[in-house]
Amino acid sequence: MGLERHKDSVARIASAIRAFYSRREPFRINHGSTNSTRPIRRKNEVDISDLRNVLSVDPKTRTALVEPNVPMDRLVEATLKHGLVPPVVMEFPGITAGGGYAGTAGESSSFRHGFFDRTINYVEMVLADGSVVKVSENENKELFRGAAGAVGTLGVTTLMELQLVEAKKFVKATYHPHRSVSESITNVHAETLNDRNDYVDGILYSRDHGVVVSGEMTNEMPSSAKIQTFSKAWDPWFYLHVKDKTRSFNGPVTDYIPLAEYLFRYDRGGFWVGRAAFHYFHFPFSRVTRWFLDDFLHTRMLYKALHASGESSRFVVQDLALPYSTAEKFIDYTSESLGIWPLWLCPLKQSPTPTFHPHSAVQSPGFTEDQMLNIGVWGFGPKDPEESVRANRALERRLRELGGMKWFYAHTYYGEEEFWGMFDKTWYEGLRERYNAGSLPSVYDKVKIDVEADKRERESSWGRKVRSIRPLGGLWGIRKAIQSGEYHIHRNSTWKWNGKE
């Protein structure tokens, strides 16, 4: 029944796309949600929002057939019932499987498995001319790899077969405190060499307080240990919990966390971005106020509110991957120019080139050759819009100087020549020609910010002017987030993070 419904939906989508193709009109995909912070434009859309189901989970082959709009929490819920879990799970519950393939999704298990798309066996796509194809390492290989990270500019993902691995009850999470940036970077890499670790990431709270977090899946827990959770309203936010646990620098500290609780440990507070809302509203930040406002402080709500408020234009939300050898220099730069702390550290296994995922040929002696280090820089930038653009452009320039690249979900200001200096344009244009994708926006067209157009809109739009007045923009953002339905998704969810009803 589910597969027949899926085929009907794909036929409808293919027909709509063929109509756009016949008129040579570009179109965008409406999949019903987004974790991008780029401005949203609503025109010439193909609606694929009904493709939101896990069609099957096969314990024998350890695979799952998944439609693109399945969010991570529902995917994990479905696979855990069979004692399985995806090797790479994006840390925000609302990020979709299709978004993970079309975008760049590197998480705390990516030092071992690579980006999310490297855990996919095959993808069903509707091309820009309306034809339906299957792509994999064995069939249309170039398109399979090229569409990963190409933000939907080579076709529309309609189905994928995901690899799964054995799930265990807990993650034994160990917090290793360090007193410097360089020590933290070195030890993030060292933990990736430990074969027992399934997950590795890190948090830099300041220049002299860093924590490397290593995670090992296990079914065993000492009788003296206490289960630690992060999903309940009175639970601590993960990053604050880790900071408190390591404040004394007395050596590693260990928690036993139910697997799904660990996978989505950053949901409440959106890592630490949710704290900015308290700063914006000049509202006290305490455990009591976090408990009281908990429904509004999960990532689904935070993203919707950020978009609608207009604050995304001045909020720095950037994921940047660098060689280990230049990562400390980049952190020195962000500290001096932006003063944003904490920072997230996540080791990543690079994808084969050519690719639209971050990659670098810069060597890092003493570090794993095919790894880079993702640095998450998230916080308020300059309030003045033009100064904010200058700060982001300076960040992009420094990133390039140090051999790094950024994720496309964020504001991107590169000039066209500069952009294609980082990626293989000949390869990409060859793919677009071979698979009839010329009527779709290019990657650059889709991710670039038109600074002048944005300035004209800002100056002419009364709505944007009103939203720029604090706290009106924030209140409007909350209202729109509630109206969007994300609030009700959270409130009406009966699934507990341990996978049981």
Short mmCIF file of C-alpha atoms in Angstrom, two decimals:
data_model
loop_
_atom_site.label_atom_id
_atom_site.label_comp_id
_atom_site.label_asym_id
_atom_site.label_seq_id
_atom_site.Cartn_x
_atom_site.Cartn_y
_atom_site.Cartn_z
CA MET A 1 0.00 0.00 0.00
CA GLY A 2 2.76 2.43 0.95
CA LEU A 3 4.79 1.70 -2.17
CA GLU A 4 1.74 2.13 -4.43
CA ARG A 5 0.96 5.49 -2.81
CA HIS A 6 4.60 6.43 -3.30
CA LYS A 7 4.48 5.57 -7.01
CA ASP A 8 1.34 7.69 -7.45
CA SER A 9 3.03 10.66 -5.74
CA VAL A 10 6.14 10.31 -7.89
CA ALA A 11 4.00 10.21 -11.04
CA ARG A 12 2.29 13.45 -9.97
CA ILE A 13 5.63 15.10 -9.21
CA ALA A 14 7.15 13.95 -12.49
CA SER A 15 4.16 15.35 -14.41
CA ALA A 16 4.49 18.75 -12.70
CA ILE A 17 8.21 18.86 -13.44
CA ARG A 18 7.68 17.94 -17.10
CA ALA A 19 5.31 20.89 -17.39
CA PHE A 20 7.97 23.27 -16.08
CA TYR A 21 10.54 21.67 -18.38
CA SER A 22 8.36 22.12 -21.45
CA ARG A 23 8.12 25.84 -20.65
CA ARG A 24 11.83 26.05 -19.79
CA GLU A 25 10.92 27.52 -16.41
CA PRO A 26 13.13 26.99 -13.35
CA PHE A 27 11.42 25.66 -10.23
CA ARG A 28 12.15 25.08 -6.57
CA ILE A 29 11.20 22.22 -4.30
CA ASN A 30 8.74 22.66 -1.46
CA HIS A 31 9.40 19.81 0.94
CA GLY A 32 7.49 21.40 3.81
CA SER A 33 10.33 22.40 6.15
CA THR A 34 13.85 23.80 6.07
CA ASN A 35 16.92 24.17 8.25
CA SER A 36 18.48 26.67 5.89
CA THR A 37 19.03 30.22 7.04
CA ARG A 38 19.01 31.58 3.49
CA PRO A 39 16.06 33.81 2.54
CA ILE A 40 13.07 31.78 1.36
CA ARG A 41 11.55 32.62 -2.04
CA ARG A 42 8.09 31.21 -2.94
CA LYS A 43 7.75 30.94 -6.72
CA ASN A 44 7.51 28.11 -9.24
CA GLU A 45 7.45 25.36 -6.66
CA VAL A 46 6.96 21.61 -6.96
CA ASP A 47 5.28 20.28 -3.84
CA ILE A 48 6.79 17.01 -2.57
CA SER A 49 5.62 17.45 1.02
CA ASP A 50 3.58 14.21 0.98
CA LEU A 51 6.76 12.13 0.57
CA ARG A 52 7.25 11.79 4.31
CA ASN A 53 7.11 8.07 5.12
CA VAL A 54 9.46 5.27 6.09
CA LEU A 55 8.19 2.66 3.64
CA SER A 56 10.03 -0.33 5.10
CA VAL A 57 12.81 -1.46 7.41
CA ASP A 58 14.53 -4.75 6.58
CA PRO A 59 16.42 -6.26 9.56
CA LYS A 60 18.03 -8.93 7.35
CA THR A 61 19.70 -6.53 4.93
CA ARG A 62 19.90 -3.74 7.52
CA THR A 63 18.35 -1.22 5.19
CA ALA A 64 15.40 1.17 5.21
CA LEU A 65 13.37 2.57 2.30
CA VAL A 66 12.81 6.21 3.16
CA GLU A 67 11.05 9.10 1.44
CA PRO A 68 12.89 12.43 1.45
CA ASN A 69 10.72 14.35 3.94
CA VAL A 70 11.14 11.85 6.76
CA PRO A 71 12.63 13.78 9.70
CA MET A 72 15.42 12.26 11.73
CA ASP A 73 13.33 11.62 14.85
CA ARG A 74 10.74 9.61 12.90
CA LEU A 75 13.48 7.74 11.05
CA VAL A 76 15.18 6.75 14.29
CA GLU A 77 11.84 5.84 15.84
CA ALA A 78 11.11 3.48 12.93
CA THR A 79 14.53 1.80 12.88
CA LEU A 80 14.90 1.39 16.65
CA LYS A 81 11.83 -0.86 16.65
CA HIS A 82 14.02 -3.32 14.74
CA GLY A 83 17.11 -2.79 16.89
CA LEU A 84 18.79 -0.71 14.17
CA VAL A 85 19.86 2.88 13.66
CA PRO A 86 21.28 4.92 10.73
CA PRO A 87 25.10 5.24 10.94
CA VAL A 88 24.86 9.03 10.54
CA VAL A 89 21.95 10.85 12.21
CA MET A 90 21.68 14.63 11.96
CA GLU A 91 21.54 16.10 15.46
CA PHE A 92 18.33 18.10 14.90
CA PRO A 93 15.16 15.92 14.88
CA GLY A 94 13.44 17.95 12.15
CA ILE A 95 16.19 17.66 9.52
CA THR A 96 14.97 15.38 6.74
CA ALA A 97 16.64 12.48 4.97
CA GLY A 98 16.28 14.30 1.64
CA GLY A 99 17.84 17.42 3.11
CA GLY A 100 20.74 15.33 4.36
CA TYR A 101 21.35 14.02 0.83
CA ALA A 102 20.83 17.25 -1.10
CA GLY A 103 22.75 19.30 1.45
CA THR A 104 25.85 18.63 3.51
CA ALA A 105 25.23 16.65 6.69
CA GLY A 106 28.30 15.85 8.76
CA GLU A 107 27.69 14.71 12.32
CA SER A 108 29.55 13.20 15.25
CA SER A 109 29.79 9.78 13.57
CA SER A 110 31.07 11.25 10.28
CA PHE A 111 34.73 10.78 11.20
CA ARG A 112 34.03 7.08 10.57
CA HIS A 113 31.17 6.98 8.03
CA GLY A 114 31.57 10.25 6.15
CA PHE A 115 28.71 12.58 5.25
CA PHE A 116 25.11 11.33 5.42
CA ASP A 117 24.93 10.55 1.69
CA ARG A 118 27.83 8.07 2.03
CA THR A 119 25.46 5.82 4.02
CA ILE A 120 22.88 5.64 1.19
CA ASN A 121 22.74 2.62 -1.13
CA TYR A 122 20.67 4.22 -3.86
CA VAL A 123 18.42 7.20 -4.58
CA GLU A 124 15.34 7.51 -6.77
CA MET A 125 15.27 10.90 -8.51
CA VAL A 126 12.98 12.80 -10.84
CA LEU A 127 15.16 14.68 -13.31
CA ALA A 128 14.40 18.17 -14.57
CA ASP A 129 12.77 16.75 -17.72
CA GLY A 130 10.37 14.63 -15.66
CA SER A 131 12.11 11.27 -16.17
CA VAL A 132 12.55 9.00 -13.14
CA VAL A 133 15.97 7.40 -12.58
CA LYS A 134 17.79 5.34 -10.00
CA VAL A 135 21.28 6.46 -8.97
CA SER A 136 23.89 4.60 -6.92
CA GLU A 137 27.57 3.65 -6.91
CA ASN A 138 26.72 1.14 -9.65
CA GLU A 139 24.15 3.08 -11.67
CA ASN A 140 24.46 6.72 -12.78
CA LYS A 141 27.37 6.98 -10.33
CA GLU A 142 28.38 10.52 -11.30
CA LEU A 143 24.87 11.80 -10.67
CA PHE A 144 24.64 9.87 -7.37
CA ARG A 145 27.74 11.62 -6.09
CA GLY A 146 27.13 14.93 -7.82
CA ALA A 147 23.59 15.42 -6.51
CA ALA A 148 24.86 14.88 -2.96
CA GLY A 149 25.37 18.42 -1.70
CA ALA A 150 24.11 20.06 -4.90
CA VAL A 151 21.01 21.44 -3.10
CA GLY A 152 18.47 19.97 -5.50
CA THR A 153 19.92 21.47 -8.67
CA LEU A 154 20.33 18.21 -10.58
CA GLY A 155 16.96 16.64 -9.82
CA VAL A 156 14.39 15.90 -7.13
CA THR A 157 15.02 13.14 -4.61
CA THR A 158 11.91 11.00 -4.11
CA LEU A 159 13.21 7.86 -2.34
CA MET A 160 16.39 6.43 -0.87
CA GLU A 161 17.62 3.17 0.58
CA LEU A 162 19.59 3.83 3.74
CA GLN A 163 22.14 1.58 5.40
CA LEU A 164 21.54 0.73 9.06
CA VAL A 165 23.74 -0.57 11.87
CA GLU A 166 23.02 -2.40 15.10
CA ALA A 167 21.61 -0.12 17.77
CA LYS A 168 22.47 -0.47 21.43
CA LYS A 169 20.65 0.80 24.50
CA PHE A 170 23.03 3.53 25.58
CA VAL A 171 25.85 5.75 24.52
CA LYS A 172 28.66 5.85 27.03
CA ALA A 173 29.57 9.53 26.63
CA THR A 174 32.90 10.63 28.05
CA TYR A 175 33.72 14.33 28.43
CA HIS A 176 37.46 15.06 28.17
CA PRO A 177 38.25 18.61 29.39
CA HIS A 178 41.17 20.58 27.90
CA ARG A 179 42.74 23.92 28.75
CA SER A 180 43.53 25.26 25.27
CA VAL A 181 42.25 25.36 21.72
CA SER A 182 45.25 23.48 20.31
CA GLU A 183 44.94 20.74 22.94
CA SER A 184 41.23 20.35 22.16
CA ILE A 185 41.85 20.09 18.40
CA THR A 186 44.64 17.54 18.86
CA ASN A 187 42.52 15.41 21.16
CA VAL A 188 39.43 15.53 18.92
CA HIS A 189 41.58 13.86 16.31
CA ALA A 190 43.08 11.42 18.83
CA GLU A 191 39.61 10.20 19.80
CA THR A 192 38.82 9.41 16.13
CA LEU A 193 41.68 6.88 16.24
CA ASN A 194 40.04 4.99 19.10
CA ASP A 195 38.22 2.05 17.49
CA ARG A 196 35.75 1.85 20.39
CA ASN A 197 34.31 5.28 19.63
CA ASP A 198 31.18 5.50 17.52
CA TYR A 199 30.80 9.28 17.99
CA VAL A 200 33.28 12.13 18.47
CA ASP A 201 32.71 15.88 18.69
CA GLY A 202 33.80 18.78 20.87
CA ILE A 203 32.76 22.09 22.38
CA LEU A 204 35.04 25.10 22.85
CA TYR A 205 33.56 27.30 25.58
CA SER A 206 36.50 29.72 25.50
CA ARG A 207 40.19 29.80 24.64
CA ASP A 208 41.00 27.98 27.89
CA HIS A 209 38.03 25.60 28.27
CA GLY A 210 37.42 22.95 25.64
CA VAL A 211 35.73 19.56 25.94
CA VAL A 212 36.08 16.59 23.60
CA VAL A 213 33.08 14.26 23.74
CA SER A 214 33.59 10.62 22.78
CA GLY A 215 30.64 8.24 22.52
CA GLU A 216 30.56 4.45 22.56
CA MET A 217 27.34 2.50 21.96
CA THR A 218 26.81 -0.12 24.66
CA ASN A 219 24.16 -2.36 26.18
CA GLU A 220 25.89 -2.40 29.55
CA MET A 221 25.73 0.18 32.31
CA PRO A 222 27.32 -0.05 35.77
CA SER A 223 24.80 -0.52 38.57
CA SER A 224 26.17 2.60 40.21
CA ALA A 225 25.60 4.75 37.11
CA LYS A 226 22.56 6.96 36.59
CA ILE A 227 20.80 7.37 33.23
CA GLN A 228 21.19 10.92 31.92
CA THR A 229 18.51 12.42 29.64
CA PHE A 230 18.22 15.75 27.82
CA SER A 231 14.75 15.76 26.24
CA LYS A 232 12.51 16.56 29.21
CA ALA A 233 11.66 20.16 30.07
CA TRP A 234 13.48 20.00 33.42
CA ASP A 235 16.55 18.24 31.99
CA PRO A 236 19.68 20.33 31.50
CA TRP A 237 20.66 21.57 28.06
CA PHE A 238 23.46 19.30 26.86
CA TYR A 239 26.14 21.94 26.38
CA LEU A 240 25.50 23.48 29.82
CA HIS A 241 25.55 20.04 31.41
CA VAL A 242 28.93 19.24 29.83
CA LYS A 243 30.33 22.61 30.88
CA ASP A 244 29.28 22.10 34.49
CA LYS A 245 30.66 18.55 34.52
CA THR A 246 34.10 19.64 33.31
CA ARG A 247 34.49 22.99 35.07
CA SER A 248 36.98 21.61 37.61
CA PHE A 249 39.28 19.97 34.99
CA ASN A 250 39.67 16.91 37.22
CA GLY A 251 39.80 14.50 34.30
CA PRO A 252 37.23 12.74 32.12
CA VAL A 253 33.60 12.44 33.25
CA THR A 254 31.22 9.78 31.94
CA ASP A 255 27.43 9.70 31.39
CA TYR A 256 25.22 6.84 30.19
CA ILE A 257 22.67 8.28 27.77
CA PRO A 258 19.85 6.39 25.99
CA LEU A 259 20.85 6.18 22.32
CA ALA A 260 18.15 8.43 20.82
CA GLU A 261 18.62 10.94 23.66
CA TYR A 262 22.26 11.14 22.66
CA LEU A 263 21.55 11.48 18.95
CA PHE A 264 19.27 14.49 19.57
CA ARG A 265 21.08 15.87 22.60
CA TYR A 266 21.45 19.32 21.01
CA ASP A 267 17.76 19.71 20.11
CA ARG A 268 16.77 21.67 23.19
CA GLY A 269 18.41 25.03 22.73
CA GLY A 270 19.66 24.30 19.21
CA PHE A 271 23.15 23.63 20.58
CA TRP A 272 23.42 27.02 22.33
CA VAL A 273 21.70 29.24 19.75
CA GLY A 274 18.48 29.22 21.82
CA ARG A 275 20.22 31.31 24.44
CA ALA A 276 20.29 34.18 21.93
CA ALA A 277 16.49 34.39 22.21
CA PHE A 278 16.82 35.24 25.91
CA HIS A 279 19.41 37.86 25.04
CA TYR A 280 17.16 39.29 22.30
CA PHE A 281 14.16 39.65 24.62
CA HIS A 282 16.27 40.69 27.64
CA PHE A 283 14.71 37.76 29.47
CA PRO A 284 16.40 36.02 32.44
CA PHE A 285 18.27 32.87 31.43
CA SER A 286 17.89 30.23 34.13
CA ARG A 287 16.83 26.64 34.52
CA VAL A 288 13.35 27.82 35.61
CA THR A 289 12.84 30.08 32.57
CA ARG A 290 14.17 27.37 30.25
CA TRP A 291 11.66 24.94 31.77
CA PHE A 292 8.80 27.44 31.45
CA LEU A 293 9.56 28.20 27.78
CA ASP A 294 10.69 24.70 26.82
CA ASP A 295 8.10 24.22 24.04
CA PHE A 296 9.56 27.19 22.18
CA LEU A 297 13.21 26.18 22.59
CA HIS A 298 13.43 23.10 20.39
CA THR A 299 15.08 23.37 17.00
CA ARG A 300 11.90 23.07 14.90
CA MET A 301 10.45 26.14 16.62
CA LEU A 302 13.74 28.02 16.76
CA TYR A 303 14.35 27.75 13.01
CA LYS A 304 10.84 28.89 12.11
CA ALA A 305 11.01 31.80 14.52
CA LEU A 306 14.46 32.83 13.29
CA HIS A 307 13.29 32.92 9.67
CA ALA A 308 10.10 34.84 10.36
CA SER A 309 11.66 37.36 12.72
CA GLY A 310 14.12 38.65 10.15
CA GLU A 311 16.98 38.12 12.61
CA SER A 312 18.57 35.45 10.39
CA SER A 313 20.03 38.27 8.27
CA ARG A 314 22.28 39.40 11.13
CA PHE A 315 22.72 36.11 12.95
CA VAL A 316 25.91 34.26 12.08
CA VAL A 317 24.99 30.61 11.50
CA GLN A 318 27.93 29.07 9.72
CA ASP A 319 29.41 25.58 9.56
CA LEU A 320 32.94 25.63 8.22
CA ALA A 321 35.35 22.76 7.55
CA LEU A 322 39.09 23.26 7.72
CA PRO A 323 42.27 21.19 7.68
CA TYR A 324 43.37 20.37 11.24
CA SER A 325 46.59 22.29 10.61
CA THR A 326 44.79 25.63 10.11
CA ALA A 327 41.80 25.19 12.43
CA GLU A 328 43.37 27.00 15.39
CA LYS A 329 44.25 30.01 13.23
CA PHE A 330 40.64 30.20 12.07
CA ILE A 331 39.36 30.04 15.66
CA ASP A 332 41.75 32.84 16.59
CA TYR A 333 40.22 34.86 13.76
CA THR A 334 36.58 34.26 14.76
CA SER A 335 37.40 35.04 18.39
CA GLU A 336 38.99 38.37 17.53
CA SER A 337 36.58 39.46 14.78
CA LEU A 338 33.24 38.11 16.04
CA GLY A 339 33.78 37.15 19.68
CA ILE A 340 31.42 34.19 19.31
CA TRP A 341 31.64 31.37 21.87
CA PRO A 342 31.01 28.46 22.29
CA LEU A 343 32.17 26.82 19.07
CA TRP A 344 31.39 23.30 17.89
CA LEU A 345 34.11 20.91 16.71
CA CYS A 346 33.23 17.86 14.59
CA PRO A 347 35.78 15.67 12.76
CA LEU A 348 34.71 14.68 9.24
CA LYS A 349 35.79 12.08 6.71
CA GLN A 350 36.03 13.77 3.32
CA SER A 351 34.05 12.57 0.30
CA PRO A 352 35.72 11.62 -2.99
CA THR A 353 36.17 14.57 -5.33
CA PRO A 354 34.69 16.15 -7.34
CA THR A 355 32.05 17.03 -4.78
CA PHE A 356 30.05 19.95 -3.40
CA HIS A 357 30.84 18.91 0.15
CA PRO A 358 33.66 20.79 1.91
CA HIS A 359 37.03 19.39 0.91
CA SER A 360 40.64 20.46 1.01
CA ALA A 361 43.98 19.41 -0.42
CA VAL A 362 45.90 21.18 2.37
CA GLN A 363 48.04 18.69 4.27
CA SER A 364 47.93 18.37 8.06
CA PRO A 365 51.01 16.39 9.12
CA GLY A 366 50.29 14.10 12.04
CA PHE A 367 46.55 14.01 11.34
CA THR A 368 44.41 11.56 9.35
CA GLU A 369 44.88 12.45 5.69
CA ASP A 370 41.23 12.38 4.57
CA GLN A 371 39.78 14.20 7.60
CA MET A 372 38.77 17.82 8.11
CA LEU A 373 37.46 19.58 11.20
CA ASN A 374 34.03 21.20 11.13
CA ILE A 375 33.81 24.37 13.21
CA GLY A 376 30.30 25.61 14.01
CA VAL A 377 30.17 29.39 14.45
CA TRP A 378 26.71 30.45 15.62
CA GLY A 379 25.84 33.74 17.28
CA PHE A 380 24.88 37.38 16.82
CA GLY A 381 26.91 39.33 14.28
CA PRO A 382 26.93 43.08 13.63
CA LYS A 383 23.51 44.72 13.90
CA ASP A 384 24.01 46.99 10.89
CA PRO A 385 23.09 44.98 7.74
CA GLU A 386 25.95 46.29 5.64
CA GLU A 387 28.45 45.66 8.41
CA SER A 388 27.01 42.16 8.78
CA VAL A 389 27.66 41.48 5.09
CA ARG A 390 31.23 42.76 5.43
CA ALA A 391 31.81 40.50 8.43
CA ASN A 392 30.50 37.46 6.56
CA ARG A 393 32.59 38.28 3.50
CA ALA A 394 35.69 38.64 5.66
CA LEU A 395 34.89 35.27 7.25
CA GLU A 396 34.64 33.66 3.81
CA ARG A 397 37.94 35.18 2.69
CA ARG A 398 39.79 34.01 5.80
CA LEU A 399 38.27 30.57 5.40
CA ARG A 400 39.60 30.28 1.85
CA GLU A 401 43.03 31.54 2.88
CA LEU A 402 43.22 28.71 5.39
CA GLY A 403 42.12 26.01 2.93
CA GLY A 404 38.58 25.60 4.23
CA MET A 405 35.04 25.52 2.86
CA LYS A 406 31.58 26.20 4.24
CA TRP A 407 28.15 24.56 4.24
CA PHE A 408 25.60 25.93 1.73
CA TYR A 409 22.65 26.11 4.16
CA ALA A 410 23.94 29.44 5.47
CA HIS A 411 24.24 32.93 3.98
CA THR A 412 26.71 32.75 1.06
CA TYR A 413 28.25 35.91 -0.38
CA TYR A 414 30.93 34.60 -2.77
CA GLY A 415 31.15 36.21 -6.18
CA GLU A 416 30.50 33.78 -9.04
CA GLU A 417 34.12 33.52 -10.18
CA GLU A 418 35.27 33.10 -6.59
CA PHE A 419 32.66 30.40 -5.98
CA TRP A 420 33.63 28.33 -9.01
CA GLY A 421 37.27 28.65 -8.05
CA MET A 422 36.45 26.23 -5.23
CA PHE A 423 34.43 23.66 -7.18
CA ASP A 424 34.74 21.80 -10.48
CA LYS A 425 32.45 23.78 -12.75
CA THR A 426 33.26 21.70 -15.85
CA TRP A 427 32.22 18.51 -14.03
CA TYR A 428 29.02 20.12 -12.73
CA GLU A 429 27.98 21.64 -16.05
CA GLY A 430 28.65 18.31 -17.71
CA LEU A 431 26.23 16.66 -15.27
CA ARG A 432 23.60 19.34 -15.88
CA GLU A 433 23.85 18.83 -19.64
CA ARG A 434 23.88 15.03 -19.45
CA TYR A 435 20.84 14.89 -17.17
CA ASN A 436 18.88 17.78 -18.74
CA ALA A 437 19.09 19.99 -15.64
CA GLY A 438 19.59 23.28 -17.47
CA SER A 439 16.12 24.57 -16.53
CA LEU A 440 16.92 24.27 -12.82
CA PRO A 441 18.74 26.98 -10.89
CA SER A 442 22.46 26.29 -10.61
CA VAL A 443 24.08 25.68 -7.24
CA TYR A 444 25.51 29.20 -7.27
CA ASP A 445 22.19 30.78 -8.25
CA LYS A 446 20.45 28.91 -5.47
CA VAL A 447 22.84 29.62 -2.59
CA LYS A 448 24.10 33.15 -3.31
CA ILE A 449 22.76 36.15 -1.44
CA ASP A 450 21.89 39.05 -3.76
CA VAL A 451 23.10 41.83 -1.48
CA GLU A 452 21.70 44.69 -3.56
CA ALA A 453 18.27 43.07 -3.98
CA ASP A 454 18.13 42.36 -0.27
CA LYS A 455 19.02 45.99 0.47
CA ARG A 456 16.26 47.29 -1.84
CA GLU A 457 13.73 44.99 -0.19
CA ARG A 458 14.87 46.03 3.27
CA GLU A 459 14.47 49.71 2.40
CA SER A 460 11.08 49.35 0.67
CA SER A 461 9.36 46.73 2.83
CA TRP A 462 7.40 48.08 5.79
CA GLY A 463 7.13 44.56 7.13
CA ARG A 464 10.90 44.23 7.35
CA LYS A 465 11.21 47.66 8.90
CA VAL A 466 8.70 46.78 11.60
CA ARG A 467 10.36 43.41 12.25
CA SER A 468 13.69 45.15 12.72
CA ILE A 469 12.28 46.85 15.83
CA ARG A 470 13.01 44.83 18.94
CA PRO A 471 11.04 42.91 20.21
CA LEU A 472 8.40 43.11 17.45
CA GLY A 473 10.38 40.93 15.06
CA GLY A 474 10.90 38.26 17.68
CA LEU A 475 7.23 38.23 18.68
CA TRP A 476 6.24 37.95 15.03
CA GLY A 477 8.68 35.08 14.61
CA ILE A 478 7.14 33.19 17.54
CA ARG A 479 3.65 33.75 16.16
CA LYS A 480 4.60 32.44 12.73
CA ALA A 481 6.38 29.45 14.25
CA ILE A 482 3.22 28.51 16.15
CA GLN A 483 1.08 28.97 13.03
CA SER A 484 3.46 26.83 10.97
CA GLY A 485 2.43 23.69 12.84
CA GLU A 486 5.88 22.92 14.26
CA TYR A 487 4.62 23.82 17.73
CA HIS A 488 1.84 21.25 17.42
CA ILE A 489 4.22 18.61 16.06
CA HIS A 490 6.22 19.00 19.25
CA ARG A 491 3.25 19.22 21.61
CA ASN A 492 1.36 16.29 20.10
CA SER A 493 4.31 13.93 19.80
CA THR A 494 3.88 10.86 21.99
CA TRP A 495 7.23 9.31 21.18
CA LYS A 496 9.69 9.24 24.03
CA TRP A 497 13.35 9.51 23.08
CA ASN A 498 14.04 5.93 24.18
CA GLY A 499 11.93 4.66 21.29
CA LYS A 500 8.88 3.60 23.31
CA GLU A 501 5.36 4.96 23.28
#
